[in-house]
Amino acid sequence: NPHVVIIGAGIVGTSLADELALRGWTDVTVVDRGPLPATGGSSSHAPGLVFATNACETLSGFAQYTIDKLVSLSTPDRLCFNQVGGLEVAATAARMDDLHRKAGWARSWGVSAEVVDADRCAQLHPLLDPSRVLGGLHTPDDGLADAQATVDAQRARATAAGVRFRGDEQVLAIETGGGRVTGVRTARETLPADIVVSCAGFWGVEVGAMVDLAVPLVAMGHQYVTTGAVENMGGYVDERPGKAAAAMPILRHQDSDLYYRQHGDRIGIGYYGHRAMPVAMDELYRDTAGQPMPSMLPFTPEDFDPAWTESTRLLPALAKTHVAEGFNGIFSFTPDGSPLLGAHPGLDGFWIAEAVWVTQSAGVGRTMAEWITTGTPDVDVSGCDIARFSALEVERDHVDVLSARAFDEVYDISHPREQRTVARDRQTSPMHAGHLRRGAQFVTSHGWERPAWFEANDPLASGGRDALGDEWFRRWWSPTVLAEAAATRTAMGLYDMTSLMRVEVTGADAARFLAPLLTRDPDRPIGTVLYALILDDTGGIRSDVTVARTAADRFQIGVNGPVDIAWLTAHARRARAGGMSVSVRETTTETSCLGVWGPRAESVIAPLTTTAVDATSLPFYRCAPATVAGVEVLLMRVSYVGEFGWEIYADAADGAELADRITEAAQPVGAVWAGRGALDCLRIEKGFRSWGTDMSAVDSPDEAGLAFAVAKNHEFVGRAAMLERPVRRRLHTVIADDPATVLMGSEPVSTADGPVGHITSAAFSPTIGRTIAYAWGPADLRTGDQVGVDWFDTTASFTVSPTTTVDPENARIKG
Ligand code: FAD
């Protein structure tokens, strides 16, 4: 087995060491700059509240594994987990609604949770004043992790298996050679290493810098206090060994950014309502040199005052005591609030697992161990992958602003469509000025501004603003979306597709390089376009891509994001080292892409070009260079909305001019500019999937309804595994029985047998006047079967339907 060095003996590094040892990888050394066993990192003083309910299935799964693992772990004198249960209370009607939504996620991801009334809250947590809350969400499996005991127990087990732990030894540099890590230089010596994993917590930026990896996290202060003794707590102190003297459930009061846990006859209070406190790391290194707890900053009582006032209202018994001790503890925040996991895209053998909470620590340890030892993670890591950010998104000011926002909003009610107000307009398309003229409402993706809909089209919307759904559904949404979608089906829509990331793969060996990576052989005549999947070694869908052969030695590939670009780039680097002539280059910002689709598209574009653009001359899934309105373009006969037309690629410098000329020519046919909202309605009507939402690397082509994209006679990575994989579940199309039903995604799906899956994407279809959604569910659900889908505290009936609702014969799209 390879030599592994893990940097950091906090809860994450130790969990990983334990999981590697459990898999037989014992040539592992864990190095920490701090002393052992308590290194002085965030884990040394974390109060350890563990809540498994999360909007994200993967993060919920990490937490569930953490609970399961910690329940079975102990040290000679302490248990690692005290399953006191969790209670999240609502002080406002909006929060109460949110608790119903969270209960839905819990059902979707298999977590026990129950919405309870105020009296039940007070029974569960005897210090609580029930008149202060409307109700709560009770999660009986949650509880308190003893973070240091968890570190100790896993370290003891790993040590027994042969893993070495070394304290008081700072890592200073990473040694590399031939595109790989070769060793770790510490203050004492150089340790040879084939694999290095940085689990350096909030020091991750500094360790990343040793290998030119921009690590988008910010170390921030967070206040935690312990009260003096609370009167009459005697009955609630659990004196049994290992119970940390706590019997009351962990309590979260998110309307006031507060959480509570019991420490015997005292209460610990954590607060997220204070100003963001980013830590200047160079000052921290200087000020805490040689100190045992560099992650604890002095308490700033003035920041805590509102928290104390509110706490004495919610838990009146606190009024008779006081804040006895407090500190501003440091841990990591990231731009999107999710951890940073995975492989360095530019240096083989270097991995990272940072910005991980105690809550997710053991689950992250397991998945990292799977990923490192087998090459493939065991869960969908797309939302956690260190490679998920674009170059723009890892720029320092971007990271600082968004991480501070993540801190501010950590306990906010988050709406899936809500857009941030900071760090906007960082990356705009060449057509942006036109979008502003038409009153575009924008959504961001990887820093790009994308129109969601255009207010200029408001007059086309019928039925008024309140015609569909409830207030929650209508937030950051407009019925104009439906009008834009409908106009695309009846006339023509113009869609700015520029922000969809793409790369150019060039070189004499480009086709030979791509062939084993794709589920269809790309070595076809120039002008061919392919929809293909990229599978991982287990036959799961890493990505789906559109591959256009634009020359014998050149392909343009539409990818799903930075992860794909990093992955293709890393493969090309290795292929070159093996003697191939191939390179990969991102071209997203160099080109513009305009989607022109609809039954009138041909009549608009044909007069603007001398190239024959009819369905016979340029058939579906073909591309050709052309001159349109005097601009050199690449016409690609593909459509994500399921209508005849093209993606029209031009140089970025020509993008605005081209769009204006086509807009002018399109006016007489009733064409509209349309945004992402309309695009989503139309692609769901057509049965098209969106990778990362509808399917991920844990799903096979067959399960996701994408077996058609896998060639029978082509050898590719993951093929053998794919053929052997059993079908565990399937992605079904379901249609609401009641036209008034709306959904947004992640809602639980049930049959008479109970919960069976969850919704991925959903949209109201203007074509059929009902909500169409995709639902993961049992493979044996058949067309016509009924399922229930929960929306807050109600359940709506849906019918399992054929995959494609509009144009199943492809007559419209083929033209
Ligand atoms: P750490 O424990 O910080 O470990 C990183 C290690 O890397 C350190 O030991 C450090 O010394 C070492 N290191 C860094 N650089 C080097 C180097 N160059 N060479 C060698 N070693 C190096 N999470 C929850 O889930 N629930 C909670 O209730 C909760 N409450 C919290 C309350 C407070 C006040 C704070 C501060 C955090 C809280 N957290 C909570 C967050 C949680 O504590 C952290 O996310 C978690 O402990 C991080 O673990 P880690 O192993 O990544 O980091």
GROMACS .gro file of C-alpha atoms in nm, residues 436-766:
model
  331
  436LEU     CA    1  -3.041   4.475  -1.909
  437ARG     CA    2  -3.244   4.663  -2.173
  438ARG     CA    3  -3.504   4.387  -2.166
  439GLY     CA    4  -3.529   4.391  -1.789
  440ALA     CA    5  -3.361   4.060  -1.720
  441GLN     CA    6  -3.381   3.918  -1.368
  442PHE     CA    7  -3.055   3.736  -1.316
  443VAL     CA    8  -2.943   3.423  -1.136
  444THR     CA    9  -2.577   3.339  -1.082
  445SER     CA   10  -2.392   3.025  -1.168
  446HIS     CA   11  -2.016   2.996  -1.117
  447GLY     CA   12  -2.006   3.375  -1.100
  448TRP     CA   13  -2.187   3.416  -1.433
  449GLU     CA   14  -2.499   3.628  -1.452
  450ARG     CA   15  -2.772   3.437  -1.635
  451PRO     CA   16  -3.115   3.578  -1.719
  452ALA     CA   17  -3.391   3.391  -1.534
  453TRP     CA   18  -3.667   3.579  -1.718
  454PHE     CA   19  -3.718   3.916  -1.883
  455GLU     CA   20  -3.956   4.175  -1.741
  456ALA     CA   21  -4.004   4.307  -2.094
  457ASN     CA   22  -4.211   3.992  -2.146
  458ASP     CA   23  -4.442   4.060  -1.849
  459PRO     CA   24  -4.729   4.170  -2.075
  460LEU     CA   25  -4.730   3.819  -2.227
  461ALA     CA   26  -4.796   3.654  -1.891
  462SER     CA   27  -5.160   3.569  -1.833
  463GLY     CA   28  -5.343   3.512  -1.509
  464GLY     CA   29  -5.154   3.768  -1.303
  465ARG     CA   30  -4.874   3.740  -1.055
  466ASP     CA   31  -5.064   3.525  -0.805
  467ALA     CA   32  -5.212   3.278  -1.051
  468LEU     CA   33  -4.994   2.984  -0.952
  469GLY     CA   34  -4.872   2.828  -0.631
  470ASP     CA   35  -4.832   2.986  -0.291
  471GLU     CA   36  -4.618   3.272  -0.169
  472TRP     CA   37  -4.314   3.044  -0.115
  473PHE     CA   38  -4.335   2.906  -0.467
  474ARG     CA   39  -4.371   3.253  -0.620
  475ARG     CA   40  -4.068   3.399  -0.444
  476TRP     CA   41  -3.794   3.491  -0.695
  477TRP     CA   42  -4.020   3.358  -0.970
  478SER     CA   43  -4.255   3.513  -1.224
  479PRO     CA   44  -4.538   3.379  -1.440
  480THR     CA   45  -4.347   3.545  -1.725
  481VAL     CA   46  -4.133   3.227  -1.718
  482LEU     CA   47  -4.435   3.034  -1.844
  483ALA     CA   48  -4.509   3.289  -2.115
  484GLU     CA   49  -4.150   3.269  -2.239
  485ALA     CA   50  -4.167   2.889  -2.245
  486ALA     CA   51  -4.501   2.892  -2.429
  487ALA     CA   52  -4.374   3.140  -2.689
  488THR     CA   53  -4.074   2.912  -2.755
  489ARG     CA   54  -4.311   2.626  -2.837
  490THR     CA   55  -4.541   2.835  -3.057
  491ALA     CA   56  -4.294   3.074  -3.224
  492MET     CA   57  -3.932   3.104  -3.117
  493GLY     CA   58  -3.716   3.169  -2.812
  494LEU     CA   59  -3.373   3.326  -2.788
  495TYR     CA   60  -3.159   3.188  -2.506
  496ASP     CA   61  -2.821   3.312  -2.392
  497MET     CA   62  -2.630   2.988  -2.334
  498THR     CA   63  -2.288   3.152  -2.305
  499SER     CA   64  -2.235   3.060  -1.941
  500LEU     CA   65  -2.260   2.686  -2.011
  501MET     CA   66  -1.897   2.585  -1.978
  502ARG     CA   67  -1.709   2.437  -2.268
  503VAL     CA   68  -1.362   2.320  -2.358
  504GLU     CA   69  -1.171   2.258  -2.676
  505VAL     CA   70  -0.981   1.932  -2.698
  506THR     CA   71  -0.715   1.954  -2.966
  507GLY     CA   72  -0.424   1.752  -3.100
  508ALA     CA   73  -0.349   1.464  -3.334
  509ASP     CA   74  -0.458   1.220  -3.061
  510ALA     CA   75  -0.771   1.409  -2.953
  511ALA     CA   76  -1.013   1.138  -3.071
  512ARG     CA   77  -0.799   0.855  -2.931
  513PHE     CA   78  -0.775   1.044  -2.601
  514LEU     CA   79  -1.150   1.098  -2.570
  515ALA     CA   80  -1.268   0.757  -2.689
  516PRO     CA   81  -1.220   0.561  -2.363
  517LEU     CA   82  -1.362   0.846  -2.155
  518LEU     CA   83  -1.698   0.862  -2.335
  519THR     CA   84  -1.985   0.615  -2.363
  520ARG     CA   85  -1.992   0.672  -2.740
  521ASP     CA   86  -1.698   0.675  -2.978
  522PRO     CA   87  -1.629   1.035  -3.081
  523ASP     CA   88  -1.413   0.928  -3.377
  524ARG     CA   89  -1.674   1.020  -3.638
  525PRO     CA   90  -1.684   1.249  -3.940
  526ILE     CA   91  -1.616   1.617  -3.890
  527GLY     CA   92  -1.945   1.793  -3.816
  528THR     CA   93  -2.082   1.515  -3.596
  529VAL     CA   94  -2.226   1.605  -3.254
  530LEU     CA   95  -2.269   1.341  -2.984
  531TYR     CA   96  -2.451   1.335  -2.653
  532ALA     CA   97  -2.244   1.103  -2.435
  533LEU     CA   98  -2.184   1.019  -2.072
  534ILE     CA   99  -1.862   1.005  -1.877
  535LEU     CA  100  -1.876   0.717  -1.629
  536ASP     CA  101  -1.660   0.646  -1.330
  537ASP     CA  102  -1.500   0.308  -1.251
  538THR     CA  103  -1.817   0.183  -1.088
  539GLY     CA  104  -2.037   0.268  -1.386
  540GLY     CA  105  -2.185   0.581  -1.223
  541ILE     CA  106  -2.246   0.894  -1.426
  542ARG     CA  107  -1.960   1.141  -1.366
  543SER     CA  108  -2.106   1.379  -1.621
  544ASP     CA  109  -2.301   1.412  -1.943
  545VAL     CA  110  -2.149   1.608  -2.227
  546THR     CA  111  -2.211   1.728  -2.581
  547VAL     CA  112  -1.914   1.652  -2.804
  548ALA     CA  113  -1.885   1.825  -3.142
  549ARG     CA  114  -1.610   1.731  -3.386
  550THR     CA  115  -1.513   2.058  -3.549
  551ALA     CA  116  -1.194   1.935  -3.721
  552ALA     CA  117  -0.997   1.612  -3.751
  553ASP     CA  118  -0.789   1.719  -3.453
  554ARG     CA  119  -1.043   1.934  -3.265
  555PHE     CA  120  -1.351   1.875  -3.050
  556GLN     CA  121  -1.569   2.126  -2.869
  557ILE     CA  122  -1.720   1.976  -2.555
  558GLY     CA  123  -2.004   2.127  -2.356
  559VAL     CA  124  -1.944   2.021  -1.994
  560ASN     CA  125  -2.127   2.055  -1.663
  561GLY     CA  126  -1.881   2.278  -1.484
  562PRO     CA  127  -1.535   2.326  -1.340
  563VAL     CA  128  -1.516   1.969  -1.207
  564ASP     CA  129  -1.535   1.833  -1.561
  565ILE     CA  130  -1.279   2.080  -1.687
  566ALA     CA  131  -1.038   1.992  -1.406
  567TRP     CA  132  -1.091   1.623  -1.469
  568LEU     CA  133  -1.038   1.643  -1.847
  569THR     CA  134  -0.734   1.866  -1.797
  570ALA     CA  135  -0.578   1.622  -1.549
  571HIS     CA  136  -0.641   1.330  -1.786
  572ALA     CA  137  -0.483   1.519  -2.075
  573ARG     CA  138  -0.179   1.596  -1.860
  574ARG     CA  139  -0.134   1.225  -1.787
  575ALA     CA  140  -0.200   1.133  -2.151
  576ARG     CA  141   0.072   1.374  -2.263
  577ALA     CA  142   0.309   1.223  -2.011
  578GLY     CA  143   0.227   0.890  -2.180
  579GLY     CA  144   0.324   1.032  -2.519
  580MET     CA  145  -0.013   1.145  -2.661
  581SER     CA  146  -0.055   1.469  -2.849
  582VAL     CA  147  -0.359   1.628  -2.687
  583SER     CA  148  -0.451   1.937  -2.490
  584VAL     CA  149  -0.761   2.070  -2.319
  585ARG     CA  150  -0.845   2.438  -2.292
  586GLU     CA  151  -1.151   2.612  -2.154
  587THR     CA  152  -1.311   2.841  -2.411
  588THR     CA  153  -1.621   2.961  -2.224
  589THR     CA  154  -1.525   3.327  -2.203
  590GLU     CA  155  -1.377   3.338  -2.555
  591THR     CA  156  -1.703   3.254  -2.726
  592SER     CA  157  -2.069   3.340  -2.695
  593CYS     CA  158  -2.355   3.097  -2.741
  594LEU     CA  159  -2.706   3.188  -2.845
  595GLY     CA  160  -2.982   2.926  -2.845
  596VAL     CA  161  -3.232   2.993  -3.124
  597TRP     CA  162  -3.517   2.746  -3.100
  598GLY     CA  163  -3.879   2.710  -3.201
  599PRO     CA  164  -4.101   2.632  -3.499
  600ARG     CA  165  -4.023   2.972  -3.657
  601ALA     CA  166  -3.645   2.953  -3.605
  602GLU     CA  167  -3.567   2.840  -3.959
  603SER     CA  168  -3.766   3.124  -4.113
  604VAL     CA  169  -3.568   3.372  -3.906
  605ILE     CA  170  -3.215   3.236  -3.960
  606ALA     CA  171  -3.237   3.117  -4.323
  607PRO     CA  172  -3.252   3.471  -4.469
  608LEU     CA  173  -2.948   3.573  -4.262
  609THR     CA  174  -2.712   3.311  -4.406
  610THR     CA  175  -2.608   3.149  -4.731
  611THR     CA  176  -2.562   2.815  -4.555
  612ALA     CA  177  -2.854   2.577  -4.596
  613VAL     CA  178  -3.001   2.543  -4.248
  614ASP     CA  179  -3.306   2.328  -4.318
  615ALA     CA  180  -3.349   2.000  -4.132
  616THR     CA  181  -3.217   1.793  -4.422
  617SER     CA  182  -2.911   2.003  -4.501
  618LEU     CA  183  -2.801   2.038  -4.139
  619PRO     CA  184  -2.968   1.750  -3.955
  620PHE     CA  185  -3.016   1.697  -3.584
  621TYR     CA  186  -2.685   1.635  -3.401
  622ARG     CA  187  -2.471   1.792  -3.674
  623CYS     CA  188  -2.268   2.112  -3.666
  624ALA     CA  189  -2.130   2.335  -3.937
  625PRO     CA  190  -1.945   2.663  -3.971
  626ALA     CA  191  -2.155   2.937  -4.127
  627THR     CA  192  -2.185   3.311  -4.159
  628VAL     CA  193  -2.499   3.446  -3.996
  629ALA     CA  194  -2.580   3.816  -4.023
  630GLY     CA  195  -2.222   3.873  -4.136
  631VAL     CA  196  -2.072   3.700  -3.832
  632GLU     CA  197  -1.867   3.379  -3.851
  633VAL     CA  198  -2.037   3.120  -3.634
  634LEU     CA  199  -2.059   2.752  -3.556
  635LEU     CA  200  -2.416   2.625  -3.590
  636MET     CA  201  -2.490   2.324  -3.374
  637ARG     CA  202  -2.818   2.138  -3.428
  638VAL     CA  203  -2.890   2.054  -3.067
  639SER     CA  204  -3.163   2.179  -2.837
  640TYR     CA  205  -3.211   2.154  -2.463
  641VAL     CA  206  -3.567   2.286  -2.499
  642GLY     CA  207  -3.679   2.022  -2.746
  643GLU     CA  208  -3.747   2.248  -3.045
  644PHE     CA  209  -3.592   2.281  -3.390
  645GLY     CA  210  -3.298   2.523  -3.395
  646TRP     CA  211  -2.934   2.568  -3.308
  647GLU     CA  212  -2.684   2.669  -3.054
  648ILE     CA  213  -2.500   2.944  -3.241
  649TYR     CA  214  -2.141   2.994  -3.126
  650ALA     CA  215  -1.948   3.309  -3.216
  651ASP     CA  216  -1.639   3.490  -3.098
  652ALA     CA  217  -1.720   3.672  -2.776
  653ALA     CA  218  -1.642   4.000  -2.953
  654ASP     CA  219  -1.923   3.934  -3.204
  655GLY     CA  220  -2.176   3.798  -2.956
  656ALA     CA  221  -2.370   4.120  -2.892
  657GLU     CA  222  -2.389   4.223  -3.257
  658LEU     CA  223  -2.506   3.877  -3.363
  659ALA     CA  224  -2.772   3.865  -3.092
  660ASP     CA  225  -2.901   4.211  -3.189
  661ARG     CA  226  -2.924   4.123  -3.557
  662ILE     CA  227  -3.109   3.799  -3.490
  663THR     CA  228  -3.340   3.971  -3.239
  664GLU     CA  229  -3.431   4.227  -3.505
  665ALA     CA  230  -3.497   3.960  -3.766
  666ALA     CA  231  -3.703   3.757  -3.518
  667GLN     CA  232  -3.941   4.035  -3.419
  668PRO     CA  233  -4.203   3.971  -3.691
  669VAL     CA  234  -4.251   3.602  -3.595
  670GLY     CA  235  -4.335   3.676  -3.232
  671ALA     CA  236  -4.004   3.548  -3.094
  672VAL     CA  237  -3.914   3.624  -2.733
  673TRP     CA  238  -3.597   3.636  -2.533
  674ALA     CA  239  -3.631   3.369  -2.267
  675GLY     CA  240  -3.443   3.283  -1.948
  676ARG     CA  241  -3.338   2.988  -1.739
  677GLY     CA  242  -3.687   2.952  -1.593
  678ALA     CA  243  -3.839   2.882  -1.933
  679LEU     CA  244  -3.546   2.658  -2.027
  680ASP     CA  245  -3.610   2.445  -1.720
  681CYS     CA  246  -3.984   2.408  -1.794
  682LEU     CA  247  -3.914   2.303  -2.150
  683ARG     CA  248  -3.633   2.056  -2.079
  684ILE     CA  249  -3.845   1.886  -1.814
  685GLU     CA  250  -4.140   1.863  -2.056
  686LYS     CA  251  -3.898   1.694  -2.296
  687GLY     CA  252  -3.759   1.448  -2.040
  688PHE     CA  253  -3.405   1.593  -2.049
  689ARG     CA  254  -3.193   1.550  -1.737
  690SER     CA  255  -2.973   1.803  -1.562
  691TRP     CA  256  -2.659   1.643  -1.421
  692GLY     CA  257  -2.600   1.726  -1.054
  693THR     CA  258  -2.972   1.771  -0.993
  694ASP     CA  259  -3.139   1.472  -1.153
  695MET     CA  260  -2.850   1.227  -1.148
  696SER     CA  261  -2.493   1.206  -1.025
  697ALA     CA  262  -2.203   0.969  -0.999
  698VAL     CA  263  -2.400   0.736  -0.770
  699ASP     CA  264  -2.649   0.661  -1.050
  700SER     CA  265  -2.606   0.435  -1.350
  701PRO     CA  266  -2.720   0.527  -1.701
  702ASP     CA  267  -2.997   0.268  -1.678
  703GLU     CA  268  -3.128   0.403  -1.349
  704ALA     CA  269  -3.123   0.763  -1.472
  705GLY     CA  270  -3.302   0.677  -1.799
  706LEU     CA  271  -2.990   0.749  -2.005
  707ALA     CA  272  -2.905   0.401  -2.133
  708PHE     CA  273  -2.971   0.533  -2.485
  709ALA     CA  274  -2.650   0.736  -2.458
  710VAL     CA  275  -2.432   0.426  -2.413
  711ALA     CA  276  -2.300   0.260  -2.729
  712LYS     CA  277  -2.321  -0.119  -2.742
  713ASN     CA  278  -1.992  -0.175  -2.925
  714HIS     CA  279  -1.759   0.073  -2.766
  715GLU     CA  280  -1.506   0.019  -2.488
  716PHE     CA  281  -1.492   0.290  -2.221
  717VAL     CA  282  -1.405   0.341  -1.856
  718GLY     CA  283  -1.677   0.199  -1.633
  719ARG     CA  284  -1.837  -0.023  -1.896
  720ALA     CA  285  -1.774  -0.357  -1.727
  721ALA     CA  286  -1.890  -0.226  -1.391
  722MET     CA  287  -2.197  -0.068  -1.550
  723LEU     CA  288  -2.300  -0.397  -1.708
  724GLU     CA  289  -2.277  -0.575  -1.373
  725ARG     CA  290  -2.458  -0.314  -1.163
  726PRO     CA  291  -2.802  -0.405  -1.039
  727VAL     CA  292  -3.073  -0.141  -1.088
  728ARG     CA  293  -3.151  -0.012  -0.738
  729ARG     CA  294  -3.398   0.261  -0.827
  730ARG     CA  295  -3.515   0.462  -1.126
  731LEU     CA  296  -3.575   0.823  -1.215
  732HIS     CA  297  -3.945   0.848  -1.300
  733THR     CA  298  -4.140   1.129  -1.459
  734VAL     CA  299  -4.441   1.213  -1.242
  735ILE     CA  300  -4.723   1.455  -1.325
  736ALA     CA  301  -4.943   1.632  -1.072
  737ASP     CA  302  -5.307   1.521  -1.067
  738ASP     CA  303  -5.422   1.866  -0.954
  739PRO     CA  304  -5.331   2.160  -1.181
  740ALA     CA  305  -5.285   2.377  -0.869
  741THR     CA  306  -5.000   2.160  -0.734
  742VAL     CA  307  -4.649   2.307  -0.745
  743LEU     CA  308  -4.308   2.174  -0.636
  744MET     CA  309  -3.953   2.301  -0.623
  745GLY     CA  310  -3.729   1.994  -0.578
  746SER     CA  311  -3.604   1.770  -0.291
  747GLU     CA  312  -3.960   1.693  -0.173
  748PRO     CA  313  -4.020   1.342  -0.036
  749VAL     CA  314  -4.207   1.089  -0.246
  750SER     CA  315  -4.415   0.813  -0.091
  751THR     CA  316  -4.642   0.525  -0.184
  752ALA     CA  317  -4.881   0.332   0.035
  753ASP     CA  318  -4.567   0.156   0.167
  754GLY     CA  319  -4.422   0.482   0.305
  755PRO     CA  320  -4.135   0.703   0.184
  756VAL     CA  321  -3.976   0.567  -0.136
  757GLY     CA  322  -3.768   0.849  -0.281
  758HIS     CA  323  -3.750   1.217  -0.356
  759ILE     CA  324  -3.810   1.476  -0.627
  760THR     CA  325  -3.509   1.605  -0.819
  761SER     CA  326  -3.633   1.872  -1.065
  762ALA     CA  327  -3.983   2.009  -1.103
  763ALA     CA  328  -4.150   2.272  -1.316
  764PHE     CA  329  -4.499   2.384  -1.398
  765SER     CA  330  -4.554   2.296  -1.763
  766PRO     CA  331  -4.731   2.564  -1.964
   0.00000   0.00000   0.00000
